[in-house]
Amino acid sequence: GNLARQISDRLPTAAPAFYFIDIQPDQTEAFDKTVASISGPGAVERVPTVRARIVQVNGEPADRRKVRPEVAWVLRGDRSLTYAAKMPPKTRLVAGRWWPEDYQGPPLVSFDAEAARGMDVGVGDTLTINVLGRDITATIANLRTIDWGDLTMNFVLVFAPGTLEAAPHTHLASARVPPADEERLFNKVADTFPNISAVRVRDALQAAARVIGQIGVAVNL
């Protein structure tokens, strides 16, 4: 019952209406204007994303690192990560400091605090990621508490400026729009940017609610 209420009642009011993926760097300005023309200014949040894989932890190969089972997914395959000068909204640091907005120096990274505990690392330790065959070693500058349940855009790894900007990447965006305008926004983006994929959050939550409902029936039986 608690899970069903979480998915059916709380999340739809807190979650964005859409996630948009595969936005190319030369499309960002036009995309923002297109969404704003329907949803209004400030309704879209967009961040750059890079695909990478953690290959070393403090110089030790990631596949040999002993980690807790609940965080093993962090080292399994590629992860989406981002970079940012400013600390993202709703970010809560539990260790370390955020870097200055004009930071220019050796690679720094902000890491998920729960993953850090499971991997037995902290501020000052290093993580090496592989981006398209190139290894980049960064020092952990701070640890963040991440609430994955609020459906806002969060990343296990957030890099400081100056490291990933030149790497091939796309952008990820979330958009908040009244239910009455969802179809119009979906059609407008699909017609204007055929390469951009839209994930309708309402549909995903409804599918999850159906699964939870079936689990509830099974438990009752």
Tab-separated table of N, CA and C in Angstrom, residues 37-205:
chain	number	residue	atom	x	y	z
A	37	SER	N	8.432	27.615	-25.128
A	37	SER	CA	7.289	28.182	-25.847
A	37	SER	C	5.972	27.523	-25.448
A	38	ILE	N	6.046	26.329	-24.881
A	38	ILE	CA	4.837	25.612	-24.465
A	38	ILE	C	4.713	25.559	-22.944
A	39	SER	N	5.818	25.261	-22.272
A	39	SER	CA	5.759	25.064	-20.826
A	39	SER	C	6.105	26.312	-20.032
A	40	GLY	N	6.643	27.341	-20.710
A	40	GLY	CA	7.021	28.555	-20.019
A	40	GLY	C	8.475	28.529	-19.584
A	41	PRO	N	9.061	29.707	-19.268
A	41	PRO	CA	10.469	29.764	-18.862
A	41	PRO	C	10.687	29.066	-17.528
A	42	GLY	N	11.857	28.451	-17.389
A	42	GLY	CA	12.202	27.795	-16.136
A	42	GLY	C	11.637	26.402	-15.963
A	43	ALA	N	10.904	25.910	-16.965
A	43	ALA	CA	10.274	24.600	-16.835
A	43	ALA	C	11.188	23.468	-17.283
A	44	VAL	N	12.289	23.807	-17.934
A	44	VAL	CA	13.195	22.777	-18.438
A	44	VAL	C	14.514	22.821	-17.676
A	45	GLU	N	15.018	21.665	-17.322
A	45	GLU	CA	16.335	21.519	-16.710
A	45	GLU	C	17.164	20.624	-17.621
A	46	ARG	N	18.369	21.073	-17.976
A	46	ARG	CA	19.168	20.338	-18.957
A	46	ARG	C	20.608	20.258	-18.480
A	47	VAL	N	21.231	19.078	-18.675
A	47	VAL	CA	22.623	18.881	-18.274
A	47	VAL	C	23.344	18.080	-19.347
A	48	PRO	N	24.650	18.294	-19.498
A	48	PRO	CA	25.434	17.457	-20.413
A	48	PRO	C	25.659	16.078	-19.803
A	49	THR	N	25.710	15.060	-20.644
A	49	THR	CA	25.971	13.700	-20.146
A	49	THR	C	27.051	13.035	-20.995
A	50	VAL	N	27.890	12.272	-20.322
A	50	VAL	CA	28.978	11.528	-20.952
A	50	VAL	C	28.886	10.093	-20.458
A	51	ARG	N	29.099	9.143	-21.340
A	51	ARG	CA	29.110	7.738	-20.953
A	51	ARG	C	30.539	7.339	-20.612
A	52	ALA	N	30.710	6.723	-19.453
A	52	ALA	CA	32.045	6.317	-19.022
A	52	ALA	C	31.918	5.134	-18.068
A	53	ARG	N	33.043	4.532	-17.784
A	53	ARG	CA	33.090	3.361	-16.910
A	53	ARG	C	34.205	3.541	-15.902
A	54	ILE	N	33.913	3.242	-14.639
A	54	ILE	CA	34.953	3.283	-13.613
A	54	ILE	C	35.849	2.055	-13.785
A	55	VAL	N	37.127	2.290	-14.000
A	55	VAL	CA	38.050	1.181	-14.248
A	55	VAL	C	39.039	0.961	-13.111
A	56	GLN	N	39.225	1.991	-12.267
A	56	GLN	CA	40.140	1.838	-11.132
A	56	GLN	C	39.605	2.621	-9.936
A	57	VAL	N	39.877	2.079	-8.754
A	57	VAL	CA	39.546	2.757	-7.499
A	57	VAL	C	40.827	2.816	-6.680
A	58	ASN	N	41.330	4.025	-6.479
A	58	ASN	CA	42.642	4.193	-5.816
A	58	ASN	C	43.725	3.365	-6.493
A	59	GLY	N	43.688	3.308	-7.810
A	59	GLY	CA	44.699	2.590	-8.575
A	59	GLY	C	44.473	1.100	-8.683
A	60	GLU	N	43.470	0.574	-7.982
A	60	GLU	CA	43.170	-0.862	-8.042
A	60	GLU	C	42.132	-1.123	-9.123
A	61	PRO	N	42.345	-2.127	-9.982
A	61	PRO	CA	41.346	-2.423	-11.011
A	61	PRO	C	39.958	-2.620	-10.404
A	62	ALA	N	38.949	-2.009	-11.029
A	62	ALA	CA	37.601	-2.029	-10.469
A	62	ALA	C	37.043	-3.438	-10.354
A	63	ASP	N	37.411	-4.322	-11.293
A	63	ASP	CA	36.860	-5.677	-11.245
A	63	ASP	C	37.468	-6.519	-10.123
A	64	ARG	N	38.506	-6.005	-9.460
A	64	ARG	CA	39.102	-6.713	-8.324
A	64	ARG	C	38.719	-6.082	-6.994
A	65	ARG	N	38.047	-4.966	-7.062
A	65	ARG	CA	37.697	-4.235	-5.844
A	65	ARG	C	36.569	-4.937	-5.109
A	66	LYS	N	36.747	-5.147	-3.819
A	66	LYS	CA	35.701	-5.740	-3.001
A	66	LYS	C	34.762	-4.631	-2.533
A	67	VAL	N	33.509	-4.717	-2.947
A	67	VAL	CA	32.519	-3.707	-2.591
A	67	VAL	C	31.275	-4.399	-2.051
A	68	ARG	N	30.448	-3.651	-1.360
A	68	ARG	CA	29.206	-4.196	-0.848
A	68	ARG	C	28.258	-4.500	-2.006
A	69	PRO	N	27.485	-5.570	-1.886
A	69	PRO	CA	26.607	-5.975	-3.000
A	69	PRO	C	25.659	-4.882	-3.449
A	70	GLU	N	25.175	-4.036	-2.529
A	70	GLU	CA	24.169	-3.030	-2.898
A	70	GLU	C	24.724	-1.897	-3.757
A	71	VAL	N	26.059	-1.762	-3.842
A	71	VAL	CA	26.639	-0.713	-4.688
A	71	VAL	C	27.466	-1.296	-5.825
A	72	ALA	N	27.408	-2.610	-6.014
A	72	ALA	CA	28.210	-3.238	-7.071
A	72	ALA	C	27.825	-2.719	-8.447
A	73	TRP	N	26.567	-2.251	-8.596
A	73	TRP	CA	26.119	-1.749	-9.902
A	73	TRP	C	26.926	-0.539	-10.365
A	74	VAL	N	27.511	0.200	-9.434
A	74	VAL	CA	28.273	1.397	-9.810
A	74	VAL	C	29.482	1.022	-10.662
A	75	LEU	N	30.054	-0.139	-10.411
A	75	LEU	CA	31.250	-0.579	-11.138
A	75	LEU	C	30.910	-1.505	-12.297
A	76	ARG	N	29.621	-1.737	-12.525
A	76	ARG	CA	29.219	-2.707	-13.543
A	76	ARG	C	28.825	-1.976	-14.824
A	77	GLY	N	29.707	-1.979	-15.808
A	77	GLY	CA	29.384	-1.382	-17.100
A	77	GLY	C	29.485	0.130	-17.107
A	78	ASP	N	28.985	0.722	-18.191
A	78	ASP	CA	29.059	2.169	-18.370
A	78	ASP	C	28.034	2.876	-17.488
A	79	ARG	N	28.396	4.107	-17.100
A	79	ARG	CA	27.513	4.976	-16.325
A	79	ARG	C	27.382	6.295	-17.055
A	80	SER	N	26.237	6.945	-16.880
A	80	SER	CA	26.091	8.319	-17.340
A	80	SER	C	26.617	9.235	-16.245
A	81	LEU	N	27.426	10.194	-16.634
A	81	LEU	CA	27.920	11.174	-15.673
A	81	LEU	C	27.862	12.548	-16.299
A	82	THR	N	28.083	13.556	-15.499
A	82	THR	CA	27.984	14.920	-15.994
A	82	THR	C	29.106	15.761	-15.399
A	83	TYR	N	29.132	17.031	-15.781
A	83	TYR	CA	30.072	17.982	-15.180
A	83	TYR	C	29.309	19.274	-14.905
A	84	ALA	N	29.741	19.988	-13.887
A	84	ALA	CA	29.021	21.196	-13.493
A	84	ALA	C	29.949	22.131	-12.729
A	85	ALA	N	29.782	23.421	-12.976
A	85	ALA	CA	30.524	24.421	-12.218
A	85	ALA	C	29.807	24.721	-10.904
A	86	LYS	N	28.488	24.923	-10.985
A	86	LYS	CA	27.696	25.212	-9.795
A	86	LYS	C	27.177	23.919	-9.167
A	87	MET	N	26.988	23.957	-7.880
A	87	MET	CA	26.422	22.807	-7.190
A	87	MET	C	24.957	22.652	-7.615
A	88	PRO	N	24.555	21.462	-8.081
A	88	PRO	CA	23.176	21.263	-8.542
A	88	PRO	C	22.167	21.556	-7.440
A	89	PRO	N	20.943	21.969	-7.820
A	89	PRO	CA	19.900	22.232	-6.821
A	89	PRO	C	19.621	20.993	-5.978
A	90	LYS	N	19.231	21.223	-4.738
A	90	LYS	CA	18.869	20.177	-3.775
A	90	LYS	C	20.049	19.278	-3.397
A	91	THR	N	21.269	19.690	-3.769
A	91	THR	CA	22.436	18.892	-3.410
A	91	THR	C	22.772	19.071	-1.930
A	92	ARG	N	23.024	17.973	-1.244
A	92	ARG	CA	23.423	18.024	0.163
A	92	ARG	C	24.755	17.319	0.315
A	93	LEU	N	25.791	18.098	0.626
A	93	LEU	CA	27.117	17.536	0.832
A	93	LEU	C	27.238	16.974	2.245
A	94	VAL	N	27.855	15.817	2.344
A	94	VAL	CA	28.088	15.217	3.663
A	94	VAL	C	29.573	15.153	3.988
A	95	ALA	N	30.412	15.460	3.021
A	95	ALA	CA	31.859	15.494	3.253
A	95	ALA	C	32.504	16.314	2.143
A	96	GLY	N	33.573	17.022	2.485
A	96	GLY	CA	34.297	17.792	1.476
A	96	GLY	C	33.616	19.097	1.119
A	97	ARG	N	34.119	19.734	0.079
A	97	ARG	CA	33.605	21.023	-0.383
A	97	ARG	C	33.374	20.973	-1.883
A	98	TRP	N	32.410	21.815	-2.330
A	98	TRP	CA	32.219	21.985	-3.767
A	98	TRP	C	33.308	22.902	-4.298
A	99	TRP	N	33.707	22.699	-5.540
A	99	TRP	CA	34.781	23.492	-6.135
A	99	TRP	C	34.276	24.886	-6.534
A	100	PRO	N	35.184	25.850	-6.685
A	100	PRO	CA	34.788	27.184	-7.167
A	100	PRO	C	34.238	27.106	-8.585
A	101	GLU	N	33.330	28.013	-8.925
A	101	GLU	CA	32.721	28.000	-10.252
A	101	GLU	C	33.744	28.206	-11.361
A	102	ASP	N	34.824	28.922	-11.056
A	102	ASP	CA	35.862	29.181	-12.065
A	102	ASP	C	37.036	28.212	-11.914
A	103	TYR	N	36.785	27.021	-11.365
A	103	TYR	CA	37.868	26.075	-11.097
A	103	TYR	C	38.602	25.686	-12.371
A	104	GLN	N	39.919	25.729	-12.306
A	104	GLN	CA	40.790	25.250	-13.373
A	104	GLN	C	41.959	24.534	-12.708
A	105	GLY	N	41.942	23.228	-12.777
A	105	GLY	CA	43.004	22.477	-12.115
A	105	GLY	C	42.894	21.000	-12.410
A	106	PRO	N	43.576	20.174	-11.638
A	106	PRO	CA	43.512	18.722	-11.840
A	106	PRO	C	42.074	18.231	-11.707
A	107	PRO	N	41.743	17.098	-12.354
A	107	PRO	CA	40.368	16.588	-12.330
A	107	PRO	C	39.864	16.326	-10.908
A	108	LEU	N	38.664	16.839	-10.629
A	108	LEU	CA	37.967	16.604	-9.373
A	108	LEU	C	36.609	15.995	-9.678
A	109	VAL	N	36.093	15.226	-8.730
A	109	VAL	CA	34.790	14.599	-8.937
A	109	VAL	C	34.008	14.601	-7.632
A	110	SER	N	32.693	14.767	-7.763
A	110	SER	CA	31.765	14.628	-6.648
A	110	SER	C	31.142	13.243	-6.745
A	111	PHE	N	31.091	12.516	-5.616
A	111	PHE	CA	30.706	11.111	-5.636
A	111	PHE	C	29.519	10.876	-4.711
A	112	ASP	N	28.698	9.900	-5.061
A	112	ASP	CA	27.553	9.496	-4.252
A	112	ASP	C	28.046	8.943	-2.915
A	113	ALA	N	27.534	9.494	-1.802
A	113	ALA	CA	28.019	9.098	-0.480
A	113	ALA	C	27.738	7.631	-0.189
A	114	GLU	N	26.584	7.132	-0.590
A	114	GLU	CA	26.259	5.729	-0.333
A	114	GLU	C	27.194	4.802	-1.096
A	115	ALA	N	27.466	5.140	-2.358
A	115	ALA	CA	28.402	4.335	-3.145
A	115	ALA	C	29.800	4.390	-2.539
A	116	ALA	N	30.176	5.559	-2.032
A	116	ALA	CA	31.504	5.700	-1.418
A	116	ALA	C	31.641	4.796	-0.196
A	117	ARG	N	30.589	4.750	0.634
A	117	ARG	CA	30.647	3.867	1.808
A	117	ARG	C	30.770	2.404	1.383
A	118	GLY	N	30.004	2.035	0.363
A	118	GLY	CA	30.041	0.649	-0.092
A	118	GLY	C	31.354	0.257	-0.733
A	119	MET	N	32.096	1.257	-1.224
A	119	MET	CA	33.383	0.980	-1.858
A	119	MET	C	34.559	1.323	-0.951
A	120	ASP	N	34.245	1.835	0.263
A	120	ASP	CA	35.267	2.181	1.251
A	120	ASP	C	36.232	3.233	0.711
A	121	VAL	N	35.662	4.314	0.165
A	121	VAL	CA	36.466	5.440	-0.293
A	121	VAL	C	35.878	6.725	0.278
A	122	GLY	N	36.662	7.794	0.203
A	122	GLY	CA	36.204	9.071	0.711
A	122	GLY	C	36.922	10.222	0.046
A	123	VAL	N	36.759	11.406	0.613
A	123	VAL	CA	37.399	12.602	0.065
A	123	VAL	C	38.914	12.405	0.046
A	124	GLY	N	39.526	12.712	-1.089
A	124	GLY	CA	40.975	12.553	-1.254
A	124	GLY	C	41.371	11.285	-1.971
A	125	ASP	N	40.471	10.299	-2.024
A	125	ASP	CA	40.746	9.094	-2.793
A	125	ASP	C	40.542	9.372	-4.280
A	126	THR	N	40.924	8.418	-5.114
A	126	THR	CA	40.848	8.643	-6.557
A	126	THR	C	39.985	7.601	-7.250
A	127	LEU	N	39.348	8.036	-8.323
A	127	LEU	CA	38.593	7.170	-9.217
A	127	LEU	C	39.113	7.391	-10.626
A	128	THR	N	39.310	6.313	-11.366
A	128	THR	CA	39.739	6.416	-12.759
A	128	THR	C	38.601	5.942	-13.641
A	129	ILE	N	38.190	6.802	-14.562
A	129	ILE	CA	37.130	6.443	-15.501
A	129	ILE	C	37.721	6.297	-16.892
A	130	ASN	N	37.049	5.528	-17.723
A	130	ASN	CA	37.463	5.351	-19.110
A	130	ASN	C	36.396	5.951	-20.007
A	131	VAL	N	36.790	6.939	-20.793
A	131	VAL	CA	35.886	7.600	-21.740
A	131	VAL	C	36.408	7.339	-23.142
A	132	LEU	N	35.730	6.484	-23.881
A	132	LEU	CA	36.115	6.169	-25.261
A	132	LEU	C	37.584	5.763	-25.356
A	133	GLY	N	38.021	4.923	-24.441
A	133	GLY	CA	39.377	4.409	-24.496
A	133	GLY	C	40.419	5.234	-23.765
A	134	ARG	N	40.029	6.397	-23.262
A	134	ARG	CA	40.983	7.254	-22.554
A	134	ARG	C	40.704	7.201	-21.058
A	135	ASP	N	41.742	6.910	-20.265
A	135	ASP	CA	41.598	6.871	-18.818
A	135	ASP	C	41.813	8.258	-18.221
A	136	ILE	N	40.928	8.638	-17.304
A	136	ILE	CA	41.022	9.923	-16.609
A	136	ILE	C	40.926	9.642	-15.113
A	137	THR	N	41.931	10.049	-14.359
A	137	THR	CA	41.942	9.846	-12.911
A	137	THR	C	41.586	11.159	-12.223
A	138	ALA	N	40.562	11.092	-11.362
A	138	ALA	CA	40.094	12.282	-10.660
A	138	ALA	C	40.101	12.032	-9.159
A	139	THR	N	40.347	13.089	-8.399
A	139	THR	CA	40.317	13.032	-6.941
A	139	THR	C	38.911	13.339	-6.451
A	140	ILE	N	38.440	12.564	-5.491
A	140	ILE	CA	37.112	12.810	-4.918
A	140	ILE	C	37.181	14.079	-4.069
A	141	ALA	N	36.419	15.102	-4.482
A	141	ALA	CA	36.432	16.385	-3.777
A	141	ALA	C	35.359	16.463	-2.702
A	142	ASN	N	34.240	15.760	-2.918
A	142	ASN	CA	33.157	15.798	-1.939
A	142	ASN	C	32.240	14.603	-2.143
A	143	LEU	N	31.415	14.342	-1.142
A	143	LEU	CA	30.427	13.267	-1.198
A	143	LEU	C	29.039	13.876	-1.048
A	144	ARG	N	28.079	13.358	-1.852
A	144	ARG	CA	26.708	13.871	-1.854
A	144	ARG	C	25.723	12.785	-1.445
A	145	THR	N	24.687	13.197	-0.728
A	145	THR	CA	23.559	12.314	-0.473
A	145	THR	C	22.579	12.453	-1.633
A	146	ILE	N	22.232	11.332	-2.274
A	146	ILE	CA	21.349	11.350	-3.435
A	146	ILE	C	20.055	10.617	-3.101
A	147	ASP	N	18.931	11.288	-3.337
A	147	ASP	CA	17.624	10.658	-3.178
A	147	ASP	C	17.148	10.240	-4.567
A	148	TRP	N	17.384	8.977	-4.912
A	148	TRP	CA	17.003	8.500	-6.244
A	148	TRP	C	15.482	8.430	-6.399
A	149	GLY	N	14.759	8.489	-5.298
A	149	GLY	CA	13.314	8.320	-5.361
A	149	GLY	C	12.539	9.556	-5.758
A	150	ASP	N	13.208	10.726	-5.872
A	150	ASP	CA	12.432	11.914	-6.220
A	150	ASP	C	12.383	12.170	-7.728
A	151	LEU	N	13.051	11.292	-8.518
A	151	LEU	CA	13.001	11.332	-9.982
A	151	LEU	C	13.588	12.601	-10.592
A	152	THR	N	14.365	13.369	-9.831
A	152	THR	CA	15.094	14.471	-10.442
A	152	THR	C	16.381	13.919	-11.050
A	153	MET	N	17.026	14.705	-11.895
A	153	MET	CA	18.228	14.235	-12.569
A	153	MET	C	19.396	14.205	-11.581
A	154	ASN	N	19.891	13.020	-11.317
A	154	ASN	CA	21.018	12.843	-10.417
A	154	ASN	C	22.044	11.921	-11.057
A	155	PHE	N	23.295	12.075	-10.645
A	155	PHE	CA	24.381	11.289	-11.202
A	155	PHE	C	25.290	10.827	-10.069
A	156	VAL	N	25.754	9.591	-10.174
A	156	VAL	CA	26.718	9.094	-9.197
A	156	VAL	C	27.989	9.932	-9.239
A	157	LEU	N	28.410	10.319	-10.439
A	157	LEU	CA	29.635	11.092	-10.629
A	157	LEU	C	29.315	12.439	-11.265
A	158	VAL	N	29.780	13.504	-10.638
A	158	VAL	CA	29.697	14.852	-11.217
A	158	VAL	C	31.106	15.420	-11.219
A	159	PHE	N	31.620	15.728	-12.402
A	159	PHE	CA	32.986	16.225	-12.524
A	159	PHE	C	33.031	17.748	-12.447
A	160	ALA	N	34.172	18.243	-12.015
A	160	ALA	CA	34.429	19.678	-12.032
A	160	ALA	C	34.694	20.126	-13.469
A	161	PRO	N	34.576	21.417	-13.748
A	161	PRO	CA	34.864	21.913	-15.105
A	161	PRO	C	36.304	21.625	-15.509
A	162	GLY	N	36.497	21.562	-16.838
A	162	GLY	CA	37.840	21.464	-17.377
A	162	GLY	C	38.319	20.076	-17.726
A	163	THR	N	37.480	19.055	-17.509
A	163	THR	CA	37.923	17.684	-17.769
A	163	THR	C	37.176	17.031	-18.923
A	164	LEU	N	35.868	17.173	-18.974
A	164	LEU	CA	35.054	16.402	-19.911
A	164	LEU	C	34.432	17.223	-21.033
A	165	GLU	N	34.635	18.523	-21.033
A	165	GLU	CA	33.954	19.357	-22.031
A	165	GLU	C	34.292	18.968	-23.464
A	166	ALA	N	35.520	18.510	-23.704
A	166	ALA	CA	35.938	18.176	-25.066
A	166	ALA	C	35.534	16.765	-25.473
A	167	ALA	N	35.053	15.963	-24.539
A	167	ALA	CA	34.648	14.590	-24.863
A	167	ALA	C	33.318	14.597	-25.614
A	168	PRO	N	33.116	13.663	-26.541
A	168	PRO	CA	31.823	13.572	-27.228
A	168	PRO	C	30.710	13.322	-26.207
A	169	HIS	N	29.665	14.132	-26.265
A	169	HIS	CA	28.591	13.963	-25.308
A	169	HIS	C	27.283	14.490	-25.869
A	170	THR	N	26.214	14.134	-25.196
A	170	THR	CA	24.888	14.646	-25.522
A	170	THR	C	24.335	15.333	-24.278
A	171	HIS	N	23.072	15.774	-24.366
A	171	HIS	CA	22.441	16.425	-23.224
A	171	HIS	C	21.185	15.667	-22.835
A	172	LEU	N	20.880	15.719	-21.547
A	172	LEU	CA	19.669	15.134	-20.982
A	172	LEU	C	18.858	16.273	-20.377
A	173	ALA	N	17.543	16.238	-20.573
A	173	ALA	CA	16.700	17.313	-20.054
A	173	ALA	C	15.433	16.742	-19.435
A	174	SER	N	14.933	17.456	-18.442
A	174	SER	CA	13.619	17.151	-17.893
A	174	SER	C	12.740	18.378	-18.089
A	175	ALA	N	11.456	18.152	-18.263
A	175	ALA	CA	10.531	19.256	-18.507
A	175	ALA	C	9.277	19.067	-17.670
A	176	ARG	N	8.856	20.147	-17.047
A	176	ARG	CA	7.614	20.143	-16.287
A	176	ARG	C	6.565	20.928	-17.059
A	177	VAL	N	5.425	20.330	-17.239
A	177	VAL	CA	4.369	20.951	-18.028
A	177	VAL	C	3.033	20.441	-17.505
A	178	PRO	N	1.983	21.272	-17.496
A	178	PRO	CA	0.664	20.808	-17.052
A	178	PRO	C	0.199	19.623	-17.893
A	179	PRO	N	-0.549	18.701	-17.296
A	179	PRO	CA	-1.016	17.519	-18.038
A	179	PRO	C	-1.720	17.870	-19.343
A	180	ALA	N	-2.430	18.990	-19.368
A	180	ALA	CA	-3.172	19.363	-20.571
A	180	ALA	C	-2.251	19.703	-21.735
A	181	ASP	N	-0.994	20.068	-21.433
A	181	ASP	CA	-0.059	20.473	-22.490
A	181	ASP	C	0.951	19.390	-22.836
A	182	GLU	N	0.875	18.240	-22.183
A	182	GLU	CA	1.875	17.201	-22.407
A	182	GLU	C	1.897	16.726	-23.855
A	183	GLU	N	0.734	16.464	-24.421
A	183	GLU	CA	0.680	15.956	-25.789
A	183	GLU	C	1.215	16.980	-26.776
A	184	ARG	N	0.900	18.245	-26.528
A	184	ARG	CA	1.378	19.303	-27.435
A	184	ARG	C	2.900	19.414	-27.365
A	185	LEU	N	3.460	19.320	-26.166
A	185	LEU	CA	4.920	19.388	-26.033
A	185	LEU	C	5.567	18.180	-26.683
A	186	PHE	N	5.009	17.000	-26.449
A	186	PHE	CA	5.562	15.777	-27.041
A	186	PHE	C	5.596	15.884	-28.562
A	187	ASN	N	4.490	16.299	-29.164
A	187	ASN	CA	4.412	16.392	-30.624
A	187	ASN	C	5.351	17.474	-31.172
A	188	LYS	N	5.455	18.593	-30.462
A	188	LYS	CA	6.299	19.684	-30.919
A	188	LYS	C	7.773	19.261	-30.944
A	189	VAL	N	8.240	18.609	-29.892
A	189	VAL	CA	9.628	18.167	-29.843
A	189	VAL	C	9.876	17.077	-30.878
A	190	ALA	N	8.932	16.130	-31.013
A	190	ALA	CA	9.103	15.045	-31.976
A	190	ALA	C	9.169	15.574	-33.405
A	191	ASP	N	8.355	16.569	-33.723
A	191	ASP	CA	8.347	17.125	-35.083
A	191	ASP	C	9.578	17.968	-35.370
A	192	THR	N	10.068	18.691	-34.355
A	192	THR	CA	11.186	19.611	-34.553
A	192	THR	C	12.538	18.916	-34.461
A	193	PHE	N	12.640	17.905	-33.587
A	193	PHE	CA	13.910	17.229	-33.350
A	193	PHE	C	13.694	15.718	-33.433
A	194	PRO	N	13.690	15.155	-34.628
A	194	PRO	CA	13.403	13.710	-34.777
A	194	PRO	C	14.385	12.801	-34.038
A	195	ASN	N	15.603	13.276	-33.795
A	195	ASN	CA	16.615	12.429	-33.136
A	195	ASN	C	16.462	12.369	-31.622
A	196	ILE	N	15.694	13.280	-31.044
A	196	ILE	CA	15.546	13.353	-29.589
A	196	ILE	C	14.437	12.402	-29.140
A	197	SER	N	14.753	11.574	-28.161
A	197	SER	CA	13.767	10.628	-27.635
A	197	SER	C	13.137	11.195	-26.366
A	198	ALA	N	11.831	10.997	-26.241
A	198	ALA	CA	11.091	11.479	-25.070
A	198	ALA	C	10.643	10.292	-24.230
A	199	VAL	N	10.834	10.407	-22.935
A	199	VAL	CA	10.350	9.407	-21.986
A	199	VAL	C	9.236	10.065	-21.190
A	200	ARG	N	8.017	9.575	-21.362
A	200	ARG	CA	6.870	10.154	-20.660
A	200	ARG	C	6.813	9.564	-19.249
A	201	VAL	N	7.056	10.375	-18.258
A	201	VAL	CA	7.137	9.893	-16.884
A	201	VAL	C	5.798	9.339	-16.411
A	202	ARG	N	4.696	9.972	-16.826
A	202	ARG	CA	3.376	9.505	-16.407
A	202	ARG	C	3.149	8.046	-16.832
A	203	ASP	N	3.545	7.707	-18.059
A	203	ASP	CA	3.377	6.334	-18.550
A	203	ASP	C	4.220	5.356	-17.731
A	204	ALA	N	5.451	5.779	-17.406
A	204	ALA	CA	6.324	4.906	-16.624
A	204	ALA	C	5.765	4.669	-15.229
A	205	LEU	N	5.231	5.714	-14.614
A	205	LEU	CA	4.658	5.563	-13.275
A	205	LEU	C	3.407	4.685	-13.305
